[in-house]
Short mmCIF file of C-alpha atoms and ligand atoms in Angstrom, two decimals:
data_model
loop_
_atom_site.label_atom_id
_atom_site.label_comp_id
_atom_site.label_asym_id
_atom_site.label_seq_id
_atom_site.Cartn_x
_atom_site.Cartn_y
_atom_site.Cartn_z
CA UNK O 1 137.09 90.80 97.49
CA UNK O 2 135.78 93.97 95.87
CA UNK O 3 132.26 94.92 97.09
CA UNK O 4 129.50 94.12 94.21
CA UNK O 5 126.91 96.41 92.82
CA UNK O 6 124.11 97.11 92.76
CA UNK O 7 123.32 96.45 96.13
CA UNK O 8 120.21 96.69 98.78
CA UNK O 9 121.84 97.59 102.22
CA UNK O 10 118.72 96.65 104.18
CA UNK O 11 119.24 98.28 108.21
CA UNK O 12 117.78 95.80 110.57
CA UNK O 13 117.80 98.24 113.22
CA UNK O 14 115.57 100.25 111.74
CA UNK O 15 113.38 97.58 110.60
CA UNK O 16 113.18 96.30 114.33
CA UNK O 17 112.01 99.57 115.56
CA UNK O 18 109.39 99.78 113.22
CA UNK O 19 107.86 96.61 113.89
CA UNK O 20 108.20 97.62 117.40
CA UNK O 21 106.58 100.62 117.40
CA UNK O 22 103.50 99.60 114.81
CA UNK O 23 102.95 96.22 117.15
CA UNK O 24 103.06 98.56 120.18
CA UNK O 25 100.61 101.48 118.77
CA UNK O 26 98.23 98.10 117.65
CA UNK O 27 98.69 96.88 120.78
CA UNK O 28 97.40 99.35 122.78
CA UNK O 29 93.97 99.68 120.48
CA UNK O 30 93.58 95.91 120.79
CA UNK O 31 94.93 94.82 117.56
CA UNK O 32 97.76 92.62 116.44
CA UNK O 33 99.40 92.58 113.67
CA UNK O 34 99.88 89.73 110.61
CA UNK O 35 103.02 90.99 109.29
CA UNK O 36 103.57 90.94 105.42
CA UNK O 37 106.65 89.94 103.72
CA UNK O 38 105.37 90.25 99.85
CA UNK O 39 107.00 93.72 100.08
CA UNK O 40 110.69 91.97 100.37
CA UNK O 41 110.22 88.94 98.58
CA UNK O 42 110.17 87.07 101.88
CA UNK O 43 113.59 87.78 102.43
CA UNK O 44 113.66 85.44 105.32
CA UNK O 45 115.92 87.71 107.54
CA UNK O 46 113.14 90.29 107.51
CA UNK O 47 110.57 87.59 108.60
CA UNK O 48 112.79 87.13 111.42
CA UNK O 49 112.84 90.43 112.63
CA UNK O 50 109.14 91.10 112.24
CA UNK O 51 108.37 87.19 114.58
CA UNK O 52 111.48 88.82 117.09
CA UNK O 53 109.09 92.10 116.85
CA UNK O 54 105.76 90.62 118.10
CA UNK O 55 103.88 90.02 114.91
CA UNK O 56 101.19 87.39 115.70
CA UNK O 57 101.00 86.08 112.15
CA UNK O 58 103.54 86.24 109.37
CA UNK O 59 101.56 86.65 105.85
CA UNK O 60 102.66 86.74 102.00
CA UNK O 61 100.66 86.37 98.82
CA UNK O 62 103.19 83.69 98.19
CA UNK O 63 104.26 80.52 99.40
CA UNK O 64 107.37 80.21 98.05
CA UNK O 65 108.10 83.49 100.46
CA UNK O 66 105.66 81.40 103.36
CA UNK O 67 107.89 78.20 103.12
CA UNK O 68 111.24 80.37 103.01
CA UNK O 69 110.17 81.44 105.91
CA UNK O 70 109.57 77.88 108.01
CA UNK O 71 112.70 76.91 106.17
CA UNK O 72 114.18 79.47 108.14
CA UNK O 73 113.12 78.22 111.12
CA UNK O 74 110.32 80.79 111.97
CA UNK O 75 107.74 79.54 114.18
CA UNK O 76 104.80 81.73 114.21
CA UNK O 77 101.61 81.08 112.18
CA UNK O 78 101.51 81.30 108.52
CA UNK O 79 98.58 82.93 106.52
CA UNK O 80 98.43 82.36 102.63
CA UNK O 81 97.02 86.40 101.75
CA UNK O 82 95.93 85.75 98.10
CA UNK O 83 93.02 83.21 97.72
CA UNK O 84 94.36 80.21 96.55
CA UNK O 85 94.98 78.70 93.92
CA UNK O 86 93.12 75.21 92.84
CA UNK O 87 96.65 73.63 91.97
CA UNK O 88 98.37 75.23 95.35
CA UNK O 89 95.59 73.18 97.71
CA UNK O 90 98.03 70.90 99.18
CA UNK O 91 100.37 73.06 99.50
CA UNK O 92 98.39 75.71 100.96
CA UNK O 93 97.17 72.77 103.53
CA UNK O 94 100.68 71.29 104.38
CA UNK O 95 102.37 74.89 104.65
CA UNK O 96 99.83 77.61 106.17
CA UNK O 97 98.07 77.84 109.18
CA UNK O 98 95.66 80.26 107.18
CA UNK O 99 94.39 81.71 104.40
CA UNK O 100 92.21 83.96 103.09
CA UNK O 101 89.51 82.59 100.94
CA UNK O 102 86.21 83.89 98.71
CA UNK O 103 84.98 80.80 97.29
CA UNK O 104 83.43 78.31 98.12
CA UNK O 105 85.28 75.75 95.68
CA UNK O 106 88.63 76.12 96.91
CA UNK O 107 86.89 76.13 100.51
CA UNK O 108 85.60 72.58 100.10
CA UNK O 109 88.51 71.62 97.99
CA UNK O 110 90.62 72.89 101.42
CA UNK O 111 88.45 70.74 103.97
CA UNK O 112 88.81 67.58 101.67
CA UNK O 113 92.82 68.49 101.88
CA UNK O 114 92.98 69.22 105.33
CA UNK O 115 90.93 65.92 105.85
CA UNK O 116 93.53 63.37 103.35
CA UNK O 117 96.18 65.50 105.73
CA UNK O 118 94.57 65.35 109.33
CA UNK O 119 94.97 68.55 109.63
CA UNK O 120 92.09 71.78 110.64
CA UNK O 121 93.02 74.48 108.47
CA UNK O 122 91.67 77.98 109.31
CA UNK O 123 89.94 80.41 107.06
CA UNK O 124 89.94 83.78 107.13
CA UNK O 125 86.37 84.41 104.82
CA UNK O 126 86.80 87.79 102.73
CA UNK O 127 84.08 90.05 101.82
CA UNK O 128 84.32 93.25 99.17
CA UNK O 129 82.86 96.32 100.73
CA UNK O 130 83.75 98.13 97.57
CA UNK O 131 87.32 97.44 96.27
CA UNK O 132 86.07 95.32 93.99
CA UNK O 133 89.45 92.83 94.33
CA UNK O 134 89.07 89.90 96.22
CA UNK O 135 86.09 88.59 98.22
CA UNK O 136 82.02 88.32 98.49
CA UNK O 137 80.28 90.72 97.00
CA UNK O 138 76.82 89.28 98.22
CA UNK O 139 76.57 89.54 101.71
CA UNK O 140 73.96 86.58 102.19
CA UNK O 141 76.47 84.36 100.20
CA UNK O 142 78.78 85.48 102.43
CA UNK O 143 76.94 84.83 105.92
CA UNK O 144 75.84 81.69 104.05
CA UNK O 145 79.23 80.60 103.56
CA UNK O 146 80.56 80.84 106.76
CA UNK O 147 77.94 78.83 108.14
CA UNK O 148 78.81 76.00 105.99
CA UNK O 149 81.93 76.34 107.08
CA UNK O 150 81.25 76.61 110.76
CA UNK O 151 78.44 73.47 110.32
CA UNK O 152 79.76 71.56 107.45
CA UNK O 153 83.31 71.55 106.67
CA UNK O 154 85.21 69.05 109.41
CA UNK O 155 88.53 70.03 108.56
CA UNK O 156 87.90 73.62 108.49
CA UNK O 157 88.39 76.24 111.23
CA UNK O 158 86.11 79.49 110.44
CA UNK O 159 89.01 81.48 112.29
CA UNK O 160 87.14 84.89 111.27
CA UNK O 161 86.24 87.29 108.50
CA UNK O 162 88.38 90.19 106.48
CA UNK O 163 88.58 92.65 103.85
CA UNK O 164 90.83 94.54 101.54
CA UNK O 165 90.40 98.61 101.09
CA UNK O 166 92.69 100.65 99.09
CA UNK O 167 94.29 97.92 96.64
CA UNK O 168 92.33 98.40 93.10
CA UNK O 169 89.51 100.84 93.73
CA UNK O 170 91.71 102.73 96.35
CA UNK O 171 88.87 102.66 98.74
CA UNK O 172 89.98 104.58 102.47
CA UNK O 173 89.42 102.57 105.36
CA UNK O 174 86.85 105.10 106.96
CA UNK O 175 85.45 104.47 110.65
CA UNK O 176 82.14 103.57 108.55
CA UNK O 177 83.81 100.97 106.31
CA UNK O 178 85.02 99.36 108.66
CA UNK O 179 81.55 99.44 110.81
CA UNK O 180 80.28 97.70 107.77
CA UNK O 181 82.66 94.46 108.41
CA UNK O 182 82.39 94.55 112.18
CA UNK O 183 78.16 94.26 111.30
CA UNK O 184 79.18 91.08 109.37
CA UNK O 185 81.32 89.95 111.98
CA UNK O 186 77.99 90.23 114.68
CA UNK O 187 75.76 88.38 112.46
CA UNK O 188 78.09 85.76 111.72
CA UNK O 189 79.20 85.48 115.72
CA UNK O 190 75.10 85.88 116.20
CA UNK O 191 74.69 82.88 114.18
CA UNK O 192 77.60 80.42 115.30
CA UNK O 193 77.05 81.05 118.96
CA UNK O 194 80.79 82.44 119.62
CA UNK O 195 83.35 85.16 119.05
CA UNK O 196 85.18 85.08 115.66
CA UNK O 197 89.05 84.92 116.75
CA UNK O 198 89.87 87.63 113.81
CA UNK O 199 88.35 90.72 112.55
CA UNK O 200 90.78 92.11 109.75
CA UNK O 201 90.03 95.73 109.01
CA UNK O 202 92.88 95.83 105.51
CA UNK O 203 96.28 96.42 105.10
CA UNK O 204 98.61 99.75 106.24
CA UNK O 205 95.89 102.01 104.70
CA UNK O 206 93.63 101.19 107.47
CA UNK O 207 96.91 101.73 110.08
CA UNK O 208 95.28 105.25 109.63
CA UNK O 209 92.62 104.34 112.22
CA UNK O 210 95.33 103.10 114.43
CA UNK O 211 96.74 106.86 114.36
CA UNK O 212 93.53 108.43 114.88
CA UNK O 213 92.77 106.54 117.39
CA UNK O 214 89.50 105.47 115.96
CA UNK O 215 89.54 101.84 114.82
CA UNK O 216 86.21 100.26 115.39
CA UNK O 217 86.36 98.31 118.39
CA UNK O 218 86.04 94.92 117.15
CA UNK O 219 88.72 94.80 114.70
CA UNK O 220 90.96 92.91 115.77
CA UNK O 221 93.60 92.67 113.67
CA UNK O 222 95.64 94.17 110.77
CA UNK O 223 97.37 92.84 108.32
CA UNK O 224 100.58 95.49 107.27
CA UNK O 225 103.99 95.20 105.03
CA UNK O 226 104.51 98.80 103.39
CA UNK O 227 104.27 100.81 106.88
CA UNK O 228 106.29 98.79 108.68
CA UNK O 229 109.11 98.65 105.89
CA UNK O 230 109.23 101.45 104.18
CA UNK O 231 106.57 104.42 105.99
CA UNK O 232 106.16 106.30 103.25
CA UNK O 233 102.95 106.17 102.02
CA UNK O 234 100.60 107.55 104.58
CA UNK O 235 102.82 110.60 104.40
CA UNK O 236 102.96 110.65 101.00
CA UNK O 237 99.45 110.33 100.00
CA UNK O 238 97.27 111.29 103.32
CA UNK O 239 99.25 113.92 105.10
CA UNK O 240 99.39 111.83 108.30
CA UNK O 241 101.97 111.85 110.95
CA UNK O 242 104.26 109.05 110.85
CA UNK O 243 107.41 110.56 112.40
CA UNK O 244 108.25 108.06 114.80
CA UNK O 245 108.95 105.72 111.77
CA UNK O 246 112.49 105.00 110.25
CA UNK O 247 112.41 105.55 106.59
CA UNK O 248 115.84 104.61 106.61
CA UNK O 249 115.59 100.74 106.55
CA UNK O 250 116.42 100.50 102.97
CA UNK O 251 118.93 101.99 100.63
CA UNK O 252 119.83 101.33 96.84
CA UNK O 253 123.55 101.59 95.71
CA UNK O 254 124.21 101.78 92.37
CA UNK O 255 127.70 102.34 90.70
CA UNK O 256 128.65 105.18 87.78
CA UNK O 257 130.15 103.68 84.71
CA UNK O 258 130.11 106.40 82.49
CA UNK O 259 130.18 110.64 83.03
CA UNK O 260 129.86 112.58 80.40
CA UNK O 261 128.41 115.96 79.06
CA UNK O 262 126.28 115.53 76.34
CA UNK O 263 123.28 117.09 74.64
CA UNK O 264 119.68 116.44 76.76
CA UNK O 265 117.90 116.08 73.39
CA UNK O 266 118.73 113.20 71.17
CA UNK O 267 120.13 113.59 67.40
CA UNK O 268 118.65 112.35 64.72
CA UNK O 269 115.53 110.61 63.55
CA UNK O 270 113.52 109.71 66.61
CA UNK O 271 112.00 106.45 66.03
CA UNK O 272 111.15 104.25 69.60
CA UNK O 273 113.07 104.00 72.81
CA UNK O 274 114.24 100.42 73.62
CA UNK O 275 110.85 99.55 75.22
CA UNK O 276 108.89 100.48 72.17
CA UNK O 277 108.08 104.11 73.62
CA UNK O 278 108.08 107.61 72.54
CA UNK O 279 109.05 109.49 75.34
CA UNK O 280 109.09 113.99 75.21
CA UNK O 281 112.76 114.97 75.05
CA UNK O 282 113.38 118.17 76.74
CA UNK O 283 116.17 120.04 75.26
CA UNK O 284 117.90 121.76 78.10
CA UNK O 285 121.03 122.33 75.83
CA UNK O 286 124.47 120.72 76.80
CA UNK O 287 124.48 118.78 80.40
CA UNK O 288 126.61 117.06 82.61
CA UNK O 289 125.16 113.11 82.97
CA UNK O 290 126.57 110.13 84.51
CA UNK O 291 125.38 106.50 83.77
CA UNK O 292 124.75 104.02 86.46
CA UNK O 293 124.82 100.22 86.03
CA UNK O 294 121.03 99.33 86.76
CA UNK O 295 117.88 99.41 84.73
CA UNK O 296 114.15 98.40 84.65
CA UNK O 297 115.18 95.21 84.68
CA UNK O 298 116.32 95.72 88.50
CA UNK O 299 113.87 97.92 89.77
CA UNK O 300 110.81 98.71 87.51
CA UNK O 301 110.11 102.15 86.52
CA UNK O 302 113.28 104.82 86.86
CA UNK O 303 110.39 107.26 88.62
CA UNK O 304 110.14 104.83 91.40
CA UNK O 305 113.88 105.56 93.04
CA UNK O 306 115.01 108.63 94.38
CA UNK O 307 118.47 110.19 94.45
CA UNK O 308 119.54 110.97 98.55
CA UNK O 309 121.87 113.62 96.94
CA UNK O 310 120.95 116.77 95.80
CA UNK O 311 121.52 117.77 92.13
CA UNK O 312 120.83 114.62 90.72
CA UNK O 313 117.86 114.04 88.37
CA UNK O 314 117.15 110.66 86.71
CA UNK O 315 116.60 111.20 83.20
CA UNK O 316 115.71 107.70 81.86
CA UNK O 317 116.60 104.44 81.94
CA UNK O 318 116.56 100.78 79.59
CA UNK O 319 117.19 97.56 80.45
CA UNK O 320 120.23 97.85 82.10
CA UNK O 321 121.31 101.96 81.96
CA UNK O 322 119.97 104.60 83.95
CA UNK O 323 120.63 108.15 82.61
CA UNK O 324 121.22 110.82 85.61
CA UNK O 325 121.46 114.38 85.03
CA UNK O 326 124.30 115.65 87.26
CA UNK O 327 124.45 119.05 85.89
CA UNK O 328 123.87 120.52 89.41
CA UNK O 329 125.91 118.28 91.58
CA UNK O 330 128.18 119.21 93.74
CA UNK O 331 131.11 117.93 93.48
CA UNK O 332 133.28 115.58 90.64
CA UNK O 333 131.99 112.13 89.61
CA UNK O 334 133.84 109.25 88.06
CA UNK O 335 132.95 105.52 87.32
CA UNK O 336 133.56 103.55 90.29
CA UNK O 337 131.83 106.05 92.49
CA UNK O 338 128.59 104.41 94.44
CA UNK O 339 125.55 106.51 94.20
CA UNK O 340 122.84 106.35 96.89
CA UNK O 341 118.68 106.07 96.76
CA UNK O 342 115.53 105.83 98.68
CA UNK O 343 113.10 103.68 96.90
CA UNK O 344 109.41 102.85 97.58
CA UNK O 345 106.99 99.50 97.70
CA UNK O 346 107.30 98.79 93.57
CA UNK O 347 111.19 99.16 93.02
CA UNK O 348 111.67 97.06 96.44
CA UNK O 349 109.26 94.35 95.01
CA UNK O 350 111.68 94.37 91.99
CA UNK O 351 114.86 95.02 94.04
CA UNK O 352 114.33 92.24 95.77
CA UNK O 353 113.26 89.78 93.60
CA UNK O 354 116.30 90.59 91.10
CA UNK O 355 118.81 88.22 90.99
CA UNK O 356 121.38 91.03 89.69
CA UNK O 357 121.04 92.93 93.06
CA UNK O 358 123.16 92.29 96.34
CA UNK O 359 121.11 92.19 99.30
CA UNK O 360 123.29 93.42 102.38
CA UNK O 361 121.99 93.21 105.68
CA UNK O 362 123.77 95.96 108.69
CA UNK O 363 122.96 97.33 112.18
CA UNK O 364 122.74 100.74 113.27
C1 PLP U 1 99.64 92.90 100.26
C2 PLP U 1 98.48 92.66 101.14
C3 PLP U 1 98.44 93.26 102.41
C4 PLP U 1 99.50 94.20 102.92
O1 PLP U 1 99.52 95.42 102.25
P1 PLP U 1 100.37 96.67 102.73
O2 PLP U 1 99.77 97.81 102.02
O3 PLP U 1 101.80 96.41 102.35
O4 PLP U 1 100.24 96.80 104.19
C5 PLP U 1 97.35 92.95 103.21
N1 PLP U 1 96.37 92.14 102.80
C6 PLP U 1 96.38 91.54 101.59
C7 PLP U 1 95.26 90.64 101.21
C8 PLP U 1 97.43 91.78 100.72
O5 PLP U 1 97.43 91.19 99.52
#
């Protein structure tokens, strides 16, 4: 059998070492980790390496990626990470160990669930410190909350508190943010007369604190998808260190159907491109360009991948085309040939959730 393209060679290698080593720095600040699989789709062979890897909790903003995952046979705890949905209750109830929650609806809507299922279903209560996404914005409703949960709801387990930083208002997870949750966490614990089991200080923007070594204390736990699978992004956007990390766990492969010279700028009457927009054609005069058989549809935006081999510049892309400059490649291409590139978190949330694409799974 031929091989089929295109195709996401995922390294499980390198995805076990980076579980390993983000668990292990955690670890040794006193936080574990809730591993999220949004990132992949849930593929279920990456849940499997990041339960084999020590995650305490494995975590999507989906369940059809949550039941995957049981279906799979994984056994650790699973924690719904968007707030549900009124028509996912039962599902939420029957499925996840957790979820994150922000009102109080769905909460008591939950406890009568859990209740028709004899089951205690824990809540993770979320509160906005500034976002502006998900969670309380009033911090009595908040503390209020979470008493009526500890006091009033039967079937529901107040299993701790959370927040979200850098998602819409790309708010940093600052030693004084996350202060500002652990204060919540104290007057809540004040309140109930115990210790909250979980503390989450945000996602892999607030892994930051892990490398500084600064996390407040009584966080507890993180919950962390793009750092683990891809690494890219604290590099990328903050300068920090993140060298022991293998940014090698995935890689696109895409195959040339067509290479050609022709002009950069397009002739004739430019009306729209096949998406309804006017892009800015640069006329660089004649050039050498090869066509690959992928498009938005795959993987998004064409500015989200990028070529492993130098002299190769993507143009453009529709649908199902993407145009590559090859001007200043070394050496001859022809269609058949299999082009290679690093993506980041948006084309591997498409990538993966494309039916066209081959997911491929290898060892170091
Ligand atoms: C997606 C998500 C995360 C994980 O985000 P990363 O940046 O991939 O680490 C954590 N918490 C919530 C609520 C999320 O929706």
């Amino acid at each position: 059998m031929k091989e089929r393209y295109p195709k996401l060679e995922i390294n499980l290698s390198a995805l076990r070492h980076n579980v390993e080593e983000v668990v292990g720095a955690c670890g040794e600040q006193g936080v574990s980790v809730t591993g999220v699989i949004k990132g992949v789709t849930g593929l279920p062979e990456v849940s499997k390496v990041f339960a084999e890897g020590g995650v305490k909790i494995i975590a999507s903003s989906r369940l059809e990626q949550l039941r995957d995952a049981k279906e799979h046979g994984i056994e650790k705890p699973l924690m719904m990470l968007r707030v549900p949905m009124m028509s996912e209750i039962e599902e939420v109830v029957s499925l996840c160990d957790y979820s994150l929650n922000s009102e109080i609806a769905v909460l008591e809507a939950l406890n009568e669930e859990a209740a028709k299922q004899s089951k205690k279903h824990s809540v993770v209560l979320m509160v906005d410190l500034g976002d502006l996404r998900e969670g309380f914005w009033n911090k009595n409703e908040f503390v209020e909350t979470a008493l009526r949960v500890e006091n009033e709801m039967d079937s529901l387990y107040l299993a701790g508190i959370g927040t979200n930083v850098g998602c819409y208002g790309s708010i940093l997870p600052t030693v004084e943010k996350l202060e500002e949750l652990v204060e919540l966490a104290k007057i809540i614990e004040t309140k109930i007369g115990r210790k909250l089991d979980i503390v989450s200080g945000g996602a892999t923007s607030s892994f930051m604190r892990i490398i500084d070594k600064n996390i407040p204390k009584d966080i507890n736990s993180l919950r962390m998808g793009e750092v683990i699978l891809l690494a890219r992004d604290l590099w990328l956007f903050y300068g920090y260190n993140v060298d022991n990390l293998r940014k090698d766990v995935f890689t696109l492969k895409a195959e040339v159907i067509e290479v050609k010279s022709k002009p950069s700028h397009p002739q004739g009457e430019i009306g729209v491109d096949a998406f309804g927009k006017k892009p800015l054609y640069v006329d660089r005069g004649l050039r050498n360009r090869a066509l690959i058989a992928i498009g938005k549809v795959d993987y998004g935006d064409p500015s989200e991948l990028f070529p492993k081999d130098a002299g190769i510049e993507i143009m453009g892309a529709s649908s199902d085309h993407t145009i590559l400059d090859v001007e200043d490649y070394q050496g001859s291409l022809k269609p058949g040939d299999i082009l290679e590139f690093d993506i980041n978190y948006a084309s591997l949330v498409y990538l993966t959730n494309c039916k066209n694409v081959r997911i491929a799974f290898c060892e170091d």
